[in-house]
Amino acid sequence: MDLMTSLQEITKLSHLYYERQWMYATAGNLSVRDRSSWEQFWITASGKHKGELKETDFVSVSVADGTLVSAKEGLKPSAETSIHQVLYSQMPDVGSCLHVHTLDSNLLEFGVEKTEGYRDIPIPPIEMIKAFGIWDEKPSLTMPVFYNHTHVPTIANEIKRYFVTEGIPKVPFLLIEGHGPTVWGKSIAEANKHLEAVHFLLQVMARRV
C-alpha cells in the first residue's frame, strides 16, 4: 500500500471514529509507518478536527528520535507523537498506531498512582480476546494502564520503561487512565480490528464495575 492510500485509509477511519464519538473535537491521533522509509511515520497534525480531517493533515516524524521530518507550513505534530514514536521504535513490525478517547475508557478507574507510573490490570477472558490472536481457553491476561501525566513525554517515557522492564504486552494495546486506549497492528486494518475489540472489552469492564 503506497503512502497516499494509507493516509486516505487513516483519514476515513478518523471520520468513522468521530461518528462513533471516539474522537470528538480535536481529541485523539492516528498514525501509519511510511513503508517507503520504514524509519519514519506519519501522524495526524495537532489541532485538526477529526471529523473534517484531510489526507494533507499529517506530518512525518522520525522513528528513531521523534524529530519532525516533513510537514506542510503551519502544521505541527500531535501532542501525543512521543507515545507513537516509542511504540514504533520498540516494535519494528508495527505499521500503524491508533489512539482514541472512548466514553468507557474514561469511566473506568484503576487508581494508578503518579509514583507508580503504570500498573498491569487483569482483563476478563471474553470471546473478543480472539481478535488479538489469542486463542487460549479463558486466558489470564492483563493490560498495562498508565498514569495520565500532564506532560505527555513523561507518559511516553513510562511506556518505554514498561516495554524495557516488563516486555511487549501480550495484548496489542495500552490504556492511559482518564484518557483513552492506544492500539497497534502490523497494518492499519489490523490496528482497527484491535481497536474495535478493545472498545468492546472496555465496555464489558465498565459494566462489571
JSON list of C-alpha atoms in Angstrom, two decimals:
[
{"chain": "A", "resi": 1, "resn": "MET", "atom": "CA", "xyz": [0.00, 0.00, 0.00]},
{"chain": "A", "resi": 2, "resn": "ASP", "atom": "CA", "xyz": [1.51, 3.36, -1.02]},
{"chain": "A", "resi": 3, "resn": "LEU", "atom": "CA", "xyz": [1.66, 6.32, 1.33]},
{"chain": "A", "resi": 4, "resn": "MET", "atom": "CA", "xyz": [-1.27, 8.27, -0.16]},
{"chain": "A", "resi": 5, "resn": "THR", "atom": "CA", "xyz": [-3.52, 5.22, 0.01]},
{"chain": "A", "resi": 6, "resn": "SER", "atom": "CA", "xyz": [-2.51, 4.69, 3.64]},
{"chain": "A", "resi": 7, "resn": "LEU", "atom": "CA", "xyz": [-3.26, 8.31, 4.54]},
{"chain": "A", "resi": 8, "resn": "GLN", "atom": "CA", "xyz": [-6.62, 8.06, 2.78]},
{"chain": "A", "resi": 9, "resn": "GLU", "atom": "CA", "xyz": [-7.45, 4.94, 4.79]},
{"chain": "A", "resi": 10, "resn": "ILE", "atom": "CA", "xyz": [-6.44, 6.60, 8.06]},
{"chain": "A", "resi": 11, "resn": "THR", "atom": "CA", "xyz": [-8.49, 9.68, 7.14]},
{"chain": "A", "resi": 12, "resn": "LYS", "atom": "CA", "xyz": [-11.59, 7.53, 6.56]},
{"chain": "A", "resi": 13, "resn": "LEU", "atom": "CA", "xyz": [-11.09, 5.92, 9.95]},
{"chain": "A", "resi": 14, "resn": "SER", "atom": "CA", "xyz": [-10.79, 9.35, 11.54]},
{"chain": "A", "resi": 15, "resn": "HIS", "atom": "CA", "xyz": [-14.20, 10.31, 10.16]},
{"chain": "A", "resi": 16, "resn": "LEU", "atom": "CA", "xyz": [-15.67, 6.98, 11.27]},
{"chain": "A", "resi": 17, "resn": "TYR", "atom": "CA", "xyz": [-14.28, 7.33, 14.79]},
{"chain": "A", "resi": 18, "resn": "TYR", "atom": "CA", "xyz": [-15.68, 10.84, 15.01]},
{"chain": "A", "resi": 19, "resn": "GLU", "atom": "CA", "xyz": [-19.11, 9.49, 14.09]},
{"chain": "A", "resi": 20, "resn": "ARG", "atom": "CA", "xyz": [-18.73, 6.82, 16.77]},
{"chain": "A", "resi": 21, "resn": "GLN", "atom": "CA", "xyz": [-17.94, 9.57, 19.31]},
{"chain": "A", "resi": 22, "resn": "TRP", "atom": "CA", "xyz": [-14.41, 8.26, 19.87]},
{"chain": "A", "resi": 23, "resn": "MET", "atom": "CA", "xyz": [-12.64, 11.37, 18.54]},
{"chain": "A", "resi": 24, "resn": "TYR", "atom": "CA", "xyz": [-14.68, 14.42, 19.43]},
{"chain": "A", "resi": 25, "resn": "ALA", "atom": "CA", "xyz": [-13.29, 17.87, 18.68]},
{"chain": "A", "resi": 26, "resn": "THR", "atom": "CA", "xyz": [-9.53, 17.54, 18.15]},
{"chain": "A", "resi": 27, "resn": "ALA", "atom": "CA", "xyz": [-9.06, 14.58, 20.52]},
{"chain": "A", "resi": 28, "resn": "GLY", "atom": "CA", "xyz": [-7.05, 11.51, 19.55]},
{"chain": "A", "resi": 29, "resn": "ASN", "atom": "CA", "xyz": [-4.37, 10.84, 16.97]},
{"chain": "A", "resi": 30, "resn": "LEU", "atom": "CA", "xyz": [-3.76, 8.25, 14.27]},
{"chain": "A", "resi": 31, "resn": "SER", "atom": "CA", "xyz": [-0.51, 7.25, 12.60]},
{"chain": "A", "resi": 32, "resn": "VAL", "atom": "CA", "xyz": [0.94, 4.93, 9.98]},
{"chain": "A", "resi": 33, "resn": "ARG", "atom": "CA", "xyz": [4.50, 3.90, 9.29]},
{"chain": "A", "resi": 34, "resn": "ASP", "atom": "CA", "xyz": [5.92, 5.04, 5.94]},
{"chain": "A", "resi": 35, "resn": "ARG", "atom": "CA", "xyz": [6.60, 1.78, 4.08]},
{"chain": "A", "resi": 36, "resn": "SER", "atom": "CA", "xyz": [8.92, 3.50, 1.62]},
{"chain": "A", "resi": 37, "resn": "SER", "atom": "CA", "xyz": [11.04, 4.70, 4.55]},
{"chain": "A", "resi": 38, "resn": "TRP", "atom": "CA", "xyz": [10.44, 2.37, 7.50]},
{"chain": "A", "resi": 39, "resn": "GLU", "atom": "CA", "xyz": [12.31, 4.77, 9.81]},
{"chain": "A", "resi": 40, "resn": "GLN", "atom": "CA", "xyz": [9.59, 7.42, 9.78]},
{"chain": "A", "resi": 41, "resn": "PHE", "atom": "CA", "xyz": [5.86, 7.56, 10.39]},
{"chain": "A", "resi": 42, "resn": "TRP", "atom": "CA", "xyz": [3.01, 9.93, 9.52]},
{"chain": "A", "resi": 43, "resn": "ILE", "atom": "CA", "xyz": [0.73, 11.20, 12.28]},
{"chain": "A", "resi": 44, "resn": "THR", "atom": "CA", "xyz": [-2.29, 13.49, 12.41]},
{"chain": "A", "resi": 45, "resn": "ALA", "atom": "CA", "xyz": [-1.23, 17.11, 12.90]},
{"chain": "A", "resi": 46, "resn": "SER", "atom": "CA", "xyz": [-2.06, 18.90, 16.13]},
{"chain": "A", "resi": 47, "resn": "GLY", "atom": "CA", "xyz": [-5.36, 20.73, 16.46]},
{"chain": "A", "resi": 48, "resn": "LYS", "atom": "CA", "xyz": [-7.11, 19.10, 13.50]},
{"chain": "A", "resi": 49, "resn": "HIS", "atom": "CA", "xyz": [-10.83, 18.31, 13.83]},
{"chain": "A", "resi": 50, "resn": "LYS", "atom": "CA", "xyz": [-11.05, 14.55, 13.32]},
{"chain": "A", "resi": 51, "resn": "GLY", "atom": "CA", "xyz": [-14.46, 14.70, 11.67]},
{"chain": "A", "resi": 52, "resn": "GLU", "atom": "CA", "xyz": [-13.03, 17.01, 8.99]},
{"chain": "A", "resi": 53, "resn": "LEU", "atom": "CA", "xyz": [-9.55, 15.52, 8.60]},
{"chain": "A", "resi": 54, "resn": "LYS", "atom": "CA", "xyz": [-7.93, 15.51, 5.14]},
{"chain": "A", "resi": 55, "resn": "GLU", "atom": "CA", "xyz": [-5.06, 13.46, 3.71]},
{"chain": "A", "resi": 56, "resn": "THR", "atom": "CA", "xyz": [-2.90, 16.58, 3.85]},
{"chain": "A", "resi": 57, "resn": "ASP", "atom": "CA", "xyz": [-3.35, 16.97, 7.62]},
{"chain": "A", "resi": 58, "resn": "PHE", "atom": "CA", "xyz": [-0.41, 14.72, 8.54]},
{"chain": "A", "resi": 59, "resn": "VAL", "atom": "CA", "xyz": [3.22, 15.31, 9.42]},
{"chain": "A", "resi": 60, "resn": "SER", "atom": "CA", "xyz": [6.19, 12.96, 9.11]},
{"chain": "A", "resi": 61, "resn": "VAL", "atom": "CA", "xyz": [8.25, 12.08, 12.19]},
{"chain": "A", "resi": 62, "resn": "SER", "atom": "CA", "xyz": [11.45, 10.11, 12.77]},
{"chain": "A", "resi": 63, "resn": "VAL", "atom": "CA", "xyz": [11.01, 6.70, 14.44]},
{"chain": "A", "resi": 64, "resn": "ALA", "atom": "CA", "xyz": [14.49, 6.94, 15.96]},
{"chain": "A", "resi": 65, "resn": "ASP", "atom": "CA", "xyz": [14.11, 10.14, 17.97]},
{"chain": "A", "resi": 66, "resn": "GLY", "atom": "CA", "xyz": [10.68, 11.69, 17.27]},
{"chain": "A", "resi": 67, "resn": "THR", "atom": "CA", "xyz": [12.02, 14.71, 15.41]},
{"chain": "A", "resi": 68, "resn": "LEU", "atom": "CA", "xyz": [9.93, 16.31, 12.70]},
{"chain": "A", "resi": 69, "resn": "VAL", "atom": "CA", "xyz": [10.92, 15.12, 9.21]},
{"chain": "A", "resi": 70, "resn": "SER", "atom": "CA", "xyz": [8.37, 16.80, 6.98]},
{"chain": "A", "resi": 71, "resn": "ALA", "atom": "CA", "xyz": [5.28, 18.99, 7.38]},
{"chain": "A", "resi": 72, "resn": "LYS", "atom": "CA", "xyz": [3.24, 21.48, 5.40]},
{"chain": "A", "resi": 73, "resn": "GLU", "atom": "CA", "xyz": [3.57, 25.06, 6.57]},
{"chain": "A", "resi": 74, "resn": "GLY", "atom": "CA", "xyz": [1.56, 25.68, 9.71]},
{"chain": "A", "resi": 75, "resn": "LEU", "atom": "CA", "xyz": [1.31, 22.02, 10.75]},
{"chain": "A", "resi": 76, "resn": "LYS", "atom": "CA", "xyz": [2.94, 20.55, 13.84]},
{"chain": "A", "resi": 77, "resn": "PRO", "atom": "CA", "xyz": [2.93, 17.04, 15.30]},
{"chain": "A", "resi": 78, "resn": "SER", "atom": "CA", "xyz": [0.17, 15.87, 17.64]},
{"chain": "A", "resi": 79, "resn": "ALA", "atom": "CA", "xyz": [0.80, 16.31, 21.35]},
{"chain": "A", "resi": 80, "resn": "GLU", "atom": "CA", "xyz": [0.97, 12.52, 21.73]},
{"chain": "A", "resi": 81, "resn": "THR", "atom": "CA", "xyz": [3.56, 11.99, 18.99]},
{"chain": "A", "resi": 82, "resn": "SER", "atom": "CA", "xyz": [6.14, 10.87, 21.57]},
{"chain": "A", "resi": 83, "resn": "ILE", "atom": "CA", "xyz": [3.90, 7.93, 22.52]},
{"chain": "A", "resi": 84, "resn": "HIS", "atom": "CA", "xyz": [3.62, 6.77, 18.91]},
{"chain": "A", "resi": 85, "resn": "GLN", "atom": "CA", "xyz": [7.40, 7.16, 18.49]},
{"chain": "A", "resi": 86, "resn": "VAL", "atom": "CA", "xyz": [8.06, 4.84, 21.45]},
{"chain": "A", "resi": 87, "resn": "LEU", "atom": "CA", "xyz": [5.68, 2.20, 20.09]},
{"chain": "A", "resi": 88, "resn": "TYR", "atom": "CA", "xyz": [7.21, 2.24, 16.60]},
{"chain": "A", "resi": 89, "resn": "SER", "atom": "CA", "xyz": [10.75, 2.20, 17.95]},
{"chain": "A", "resi": 90, "resn": "GLN", "atom": "CA", "xyz": [10.07, -0.66, 20.39]},
{"chain": "A", "resi": 91, "resn": "MET", "atom": "CA", "xyz": [8.10, -2.81, 17.92]},
{"chain": "A", "resi": 92, "resn": "PRO", "atom": "CA", "xyz": [9.71, -2.79, 14.45]},
{"chain": "A", "resi": 93, "resn": "ASP", "atom": "CA", "xyz": [6.89, -4.85, 12.90]},
{"chain": "A", "resi": 94, "resn": "VAL", "atom": "CA", "xyz": [4.17, -2.37, 13.86]},
{"chain": "A", "resi": 95, "resn": "GLY", "atom": "CA", "xyz": [2.75, -0.49, 10.87]},
{"chain": "A", "resi": 96, "resn": "SER", "atom": "CA", "xyz": [0.01, 1.61, 12.48]},
{"chain": "A", "resi": 97, "resn": "CYS", "atom": "CA", "xyz": [-0.97, 3.06, 15.87]},
{"chain": "A", "resi": 98, "resn": "LEU", "atom": "CA", "xyz": [-4.42, 4.42, 16.73]},
{"chain": "A", "resi": 99, "resn": "HIS", "atom": "CA", "xyz": [-5.34, 6.48, 19.80]},
{"chain": "A", "resi": 100, "resn": "VAL", "atom": "CA", "xyz": [-8.91, 7.50, 20.68]},
{"chain": "A", "resi": 101, "resn": "HIS", "atom": "CA", "xyz": [-10.91, 8.73, 23.66]},
{"chain": "A", "resi": 102, "resn": "THR", "atom": "CA", "xyz": [-13.92, 6.48, 24.28]},
{"chain": "A", "resi": 103, "resn": "LEU", "atom": "CA", "xyz": [-16.50, 7.07, 26.99]},
{"chain": "A", "resi": 104, "resn": "ASP", "atom": "CA", "xyz": [-15.95, 3.75, 28.74]},
{"chain": "A", "resi": 105, "resn": "SER", "atom": "CA", "xyz": [-12.17, 4.14, 28.77]},
{"chain": "A", "resi": 106, "resn": "ASN", "atom": "CA", "xyz": [-12.68, 7.38, 30.71]},
{"chain": "A", "resi": 107, "resn": "LEU", "atom": "CA", "xyz": [-15.30, 5.98, 33.08]},
{"chain": "A", "resi": 108, "resn": "LEU", "atom": "CA", "xyz": [-13.05, 3.14, 34.21]},
{"chain": "A", "resi": 109, "resn": "GLU", "atom": "CA", "xyz": [-10.89, 3.98, 37.23]},
{"chain": "A", "resi": 110, "resn": "PHE", "atom": "CA", "xyz": [-7.95, 1.85, 38.38]},
{"chain": "A", "resi": 111, "resn": "GLY", "atom": "CA", "xyz": [-6.24, 4.23, 40.79]},
{"chain": "A", "resi": 112, "resn": "VAL", "atom": "CA", "xyz": [-2.79, 4.14, 39.21]},
{"chain": "A", "resi": 113, "resn": "GLU", "atom": "CA", "xyz": [-0.57, 6.39, 41.31]},
{"chain": "A", "resi": 114, "resn": "LYS", "atom": "CA", "xyz": [1.69, 9.05, 39.83]},
{"chain": "A", "resi": 115, "resn": "THR", "atom": "CA", "xyz": [4.66, 7.50, 41.61]},
{"chain": "A", "resi": 116, "resn": "GLU", "atom": "CA", "xyz": [3.87, 4.07, 40.07]},
{"chain": "A", "resi": 117, "resn": "GLY", "atom": "CA", "xyz": [3.67, 5.29, 36.52]},
{"chain": "A", "resi": 118, "resn": "TYR", "atom": "CA", "xyz": [1.84, 2.17, 35.40]},
{"chain": "A", "resi": 119, "resn": "ARG", "atom": "CA", "xyz": [0.12, -0.95, 36.62]},
{"chain": "A", "resi": 120, "resn": "ASP", "atom": "CA", "xyz": [-0.97, -4.23, 34.99]},
{"chain": "A", "resi": 121, "resn": "ILE", "atom": "CA", "xyz": [-4.74, -4.66, 35.27]},
{"chain": "A", "resi": 122, "resn": "PRO", "atom": "CA", "xyz": [-6.50, -8.03, 34.76]},
{"chain": "A", "resi": 123, "resn": "ILE", "atom": "CA", "xyz": [-8.94, -8.21, 31.86]},
{"chain": "A", "resi": 124, "resn": "PRO", "atom": "CA", "xyz": [-11.85, -10.65, 31.54]},
{"chain": "A", "resi": 125, "resn": "PRO", "atom": "CA", "xyz": [-11.27, -13.69, 29.27]},
{"chain": "A", "resi": 126, "resn": "ILE", "atom": "CA", "xyz": [-14.17, -12.91, 26.96]},
{"chain": "A", "resi": 127, "resn": "GLU", "atom": "CA", "xyz": [-14.57, -14.30, 23.45]},
{"chain": "A", "resi": 128, "resn": "MET", "atom": "CA", "xyz": [-13.49, -10.98, 21.89]},
{"chain": "A", "resi": 129, "resn": "ILE", "atom": "CA", "xyz": [-9.92, -11.67, 23.08]},
{"chain": "A", "resi": 130, "resn": "LYS", "atom": "CA", "xyz": [-9.54, -13.85, 19.97]},
{"chain": "A", "resi": 131, "resn": "ALA", "atom": "CA", "xyz": [-9.40, -10.64, 17.90]},
{"chain": "A", "resi": 132, "resn": "PHE", "atom": "CA", "xyz": [-5.91, -10.17, 19.39]},
{"chain": "A", "resi": 133, "resn": "GLY", "atom": "CA", "xyz": [-4.79, -13.55, 18.02]},
{"chain": "A", "resi": 134, "resn": "ILE", "atom": "CA", "xyz": [-5.04, -15.16, 21.48]},
{"chain": "A", "resi": 135, "resn": "TRP", "atom": "CA", "xyz": [-6.85, -18.49, 21.23]},
{"chain": "A", "resi": 136, "resn": "ASP", "atom": "CA", "xyz": [-6.23, -19.96, 24.70]},
{"chain": "A", "resi": 137, "resn": "GLU", "atom": "CA", "xyz": [-9.31, -21.05, 26.61]},
{"chain": "A", "resi": 138, "resn": "LYS", "atom": "CA", "xyz": [-10.05, -18.48, 29.32]},
{"chain": "A", "resi": 139, "resn": "PRO", "atom": "CA", "xyz": [-6.58, -16.89, 29.22]},
{"chain": "A", "resi": 140, "resn": "SER", "atom": "CA", "xyz": [-5.29, -14.99, 32.24]},
{"chain": "A", "resi": 141, "resn": "LEU", "atom": "CA", "xyz": [-4.34, -11.65, 30.70]},
{"chain": "A", "resi": 142, "resn": "THR", "atom": "CA", "xyz": [-3.55, -8.14, 31.86]},
{"chain": "A", "resi": 143, "resn": "MET", "atom": "CA", "xyz": [-3.40, -4.77, 30.16]},
{"chain": "A", "resi": 144, "resn": "PRO", "atom": "CA", "xyz": [-0.88, -2.04, 31.00]},
{"chain": "A", "resi": 145, "resn": "VAL", "atom": "CA", "xyz": [-2.58, 1.07, 32.41]},
{"chain": "A", "resi": 146, "resn": "PHE", "atom": "CA", "xyz": [-0.54, 4.27, 32.69]},
{"chain": "A", "resi": 147, "resn": "TYR", "atom": "CA", "xyz": [-0.90, 7.34, 34.86]},
{"chain": "A", "resi": 148, "resn": "ASN", "atom": "CA", "xyz": [-2.14, 10.33, 32.85]},
{"chain": "A", "resi": 149, "resn": "HIS", "atom": "CA", "xyz": [0.72, 12.78, 33.32]},
{"chain": "A", "resi": 150, "resn": "THR", "atom": "CA", "xyz": [0.03, 16.28, 32.02]},
{"chain": "A", "resi": 151, "resn": "HIS", "atom": "CA", "xyz": [3.45, 16.23, 30.36]},
{"chain": "A", "resi": 152, "resn": "VAL", "atom": "CA", "xyz": [2.91, 13.70, 27.54]},
{"chain": "A", "resi": 153, "resn": "PRO", "atom": "CA", "xyz": [6.62, 12.84, 27.05]},
{"chain": "A", "resi": 154, "resn": "THR", "atom": "CA", "xyz": [6.57, 11.60, 30.66]},
{"chain": "A", "resi": 155, "resn": "ILE", "atom": "CA", "xyz": [3.85, 9.12, 29.68]},
{"chain": "A", "resi": 156, "resn": "ALA", "atom": "CA", "xyz": [5.97, 8.09, 26.69]},
{"chain": "A", "resi": 157, "resn": "ASN", "atom": "CA", "xyz": [8.95, 7.53, 28.99]},
{"chain": "A", "resi": 158, "resn": "GLU", "atom": "CA", "xyz": [6.81, 5.37, 31.30]},
{"chain": "A", "resi": 159, "resn": "ILE", "atom": "CA", "xyz": [5.64, 3.32, 28.32]},
{"chain": "A", "resi": 160, "resn": "LYS", "atom": "CA", "xyz": [9.23, 2.79, 27.23]},
{"chain": "A", "resi": 161, "resn": "ARG", "atom": "CA", "xyz": [10.17, 1.81, 30.79]},
{"chain": "A", "resi": 162, "resn": "TYR", "atom": "CA", "xyz": [7.35, -0.72, 30.78]},
{"chain": "A", "resi": 163, "resn": "PHE", "atom": "CA", "xyz": [8.46, -2.22, 27.48]},
{"chain": "A", "resi": 164, "resn": "VAL", "atom": "CA", "xyz": [12.07, -2.47, 28.65]},
{"chain": "A", "resi": 165, "resn": "THR", "atom": "CA", "xyz": [11.35, -3.90, 32.11]},
{"chain": "A", "resi": 166, "resn": "GLU", "atom": "CA", "xyz": [8.13, -5.88, 31.57]},
{"chain": "A", "resi": 167, "resn": "GLY", "atom": "CA", "xyz": [8.40, -6.72, 27.87]},
{"chain": "A", "resi": 168, "resn": "ILE", "atom": "CA", "xyz": [5.97, -6.26, 25.00]},
{"chain": "A", "resi": 169, "resn": "PRO", "atom": "CA", "xyz": [2.38, -6.66, 26.26]},
{"chain": "A", "resi": 170, "resn": "LYS", "atom": "CA", "xyz": [0.58, -9.86, 25.24]},
{"chain": "A", "resi": 171, "resn": "VAL", "atom": "CA", "xyz": [-2.35, -7.70, 24.18]},
{"chain": "A", "resi": 172, "resn": "PRO", "atom": "CA", "xyz": [-1.81, -5.14, 21.36]},
{"chain": "A", "resi": 173, "resn": "PHE", "atom": "CA", "xyz": [-2.90, -2.09, 23.32]},
{"chain": "A", "resi": 174, "resn": "LEU", "atom": "CA", "xyz": [-2.35, 0.05, 26.38]},
{"chain": "A", "resi": 175, "resn": "LEU", "atom": "CA", "xyz": [-4.60, 2.40, 28.32]},
{"chain": "A", "resi": 176, "resn": "ILE", "atom": "CA", "xyz": [-3.85, 5.83, 29.74]},
{"chain": "A", "resi": 177, "resn": "GLU", "atom": "CA", "xyz": [-6.18, 6.22, 32.70]},
{"chain": "A", "resi": 178, "resn": "GLY", "atom": "CA", "xyz": [-8.73, 9.01, 32.33]},
{"chain": "A", "resi": 179, "resn": "HIS", "atom": "CA", "xyz": [-7.58, 9.48, 28.76]},
{"chain": "A", "resi": 180, "resn": "GLY", "atom": "CA", "xyz": [-8.03, 6.60, 26.32]},
{"chain": "A", "resi": 181, "resn": "PRO", "atom": "CA", "xyz": [-6.62, 3.47, 24.65]},
{"chain": "A", "resi": 182, "resn": "THR", "atom": "CA", "xyz": [-3.79, 3.27, 22.14]},
{"chain": "A", "resi": 183, "resn": "VAL", "atom": "CA", "xyz": [-3.66, 0.18, 19.92]},
{"chain": "A", "resi": 184, "resn": "TRP", "atom": "CA", "xyz": [-1.22, -1.05, 17.31]},
{"chain": "A", "resi": 185, "resn": "GLY", "atom": "CA", "xyz": [-1.07, -3.55, 14.48]},
{"chain": "A", "resi": 186, "resn": "LYS", "atom": "CA", "xyz": [1.08, -4.65, 11.55]},
{"chain": "A", "resi": 187, "resn": "SER", "atom": "CA", "xyz": [-1.32, -2.84, 9.24]},
{"chain": "A", "resi": 188, "resn": "ILE", "atom": "CA", "xyz": [-4.00, -0.16, 9.50]},
{"chain": "A", "resi": 189, "resn": "ALA", "atom": "CA", "xyz": [-6.68, -2.84, 9.10]},
{"chain": "A", "resi": 190, "resn": "GLU", "atom": "CA", "xyz": [-5.22, -4.95, 11.91]},
{"chain": "A", "resi": 191, "resn": "ALA", "atom": "CA", "xyz": [-4.88, -1.94, 14.21]},
{"chain": "A", "resi": 192, "resn": "ASN", "atom": "CA", "xyz": [-8.52, -1.01, 13.50]},
{"chain": "A", "resi": 193, "resn": "LYS", "atom": "CA", "xyz": [-9.62, -4.59, 14.31]},
{"chain": "A", "resi": 194, "resn": "HIS", "atom": "CA", "xyz": [-7.75, -4.37, 17.59]},
{"chain": "A", "resi": 195, "resn": "LEU", "atom": "CA", "xyz": [-9.32, -1.02, 18.43]},
{"chain": "A", "resi": 196, "resn": "GLU", "atom": "CA", "xyz": [-12.85, -2.31, 17.85]},
{"chain": "A", "resi": 197, "resn": "ALA", "atom": "CA", "xyz": [-12.10, -5.29, 20.10]},
{"chain": "A", "resi": 198, "resn": "VAL", "atom": "CA", "xyz": [-10.60, -3.03, 22.79]},
{"chain": "A", "resi": 199, "resn": "HIS", "atom": "CA", "xyz": [-13.66, -0.80, 22.68]},
{"chain": "A", "resi": 200, "resn": "PHE", "atom": "CA", "xyz": [-15.92, -3.81, 23.31]},
{"chain": "A", "resi": 201, "resn": "LEU", "atom": "CA", "xyz": [-13.62, -5.14, 26.04]},
{"chain": "A", "resi": 202, "resn": "LEU", "atom": "CA", "xyz": [-13.64, -1.80, 27.90]},
{"chain": "A", "resi": 203, "resn": "GLN", "atom": "CA", "xyz": [-17.44, -1.63, 27.58]},
{"chain": "A", "resi": 204, "resn": "VAL", "atom": "CA", "xyz": [-17.67, -5.02, 29.28]},
{"chain": "A", "resi": 205, "resn": "MET", "atom": "CA", "xyz": [-15.26, -3.98, 32.02]},
{"chain": "A", "resi": 206, "resn": "ALA", "atom": "CA", "xyz": [-17.10, -0.69, 32.65]},
{"chain": "A", "resi": 207, "resn": "ARG", "atom": "CA", "xyz": [-20.38, -2.51, 33.09]},
{"chain": "A", "resi": 208, "resn": "ARG", "atom": "CA", "xyz": [-18.90, -5.03, 35.51]},
{"chain": "A", "resi": 209, "resn": "VAL", "atom": "CA", "xyz": [-17.66, -2.37, 37.91]}
]
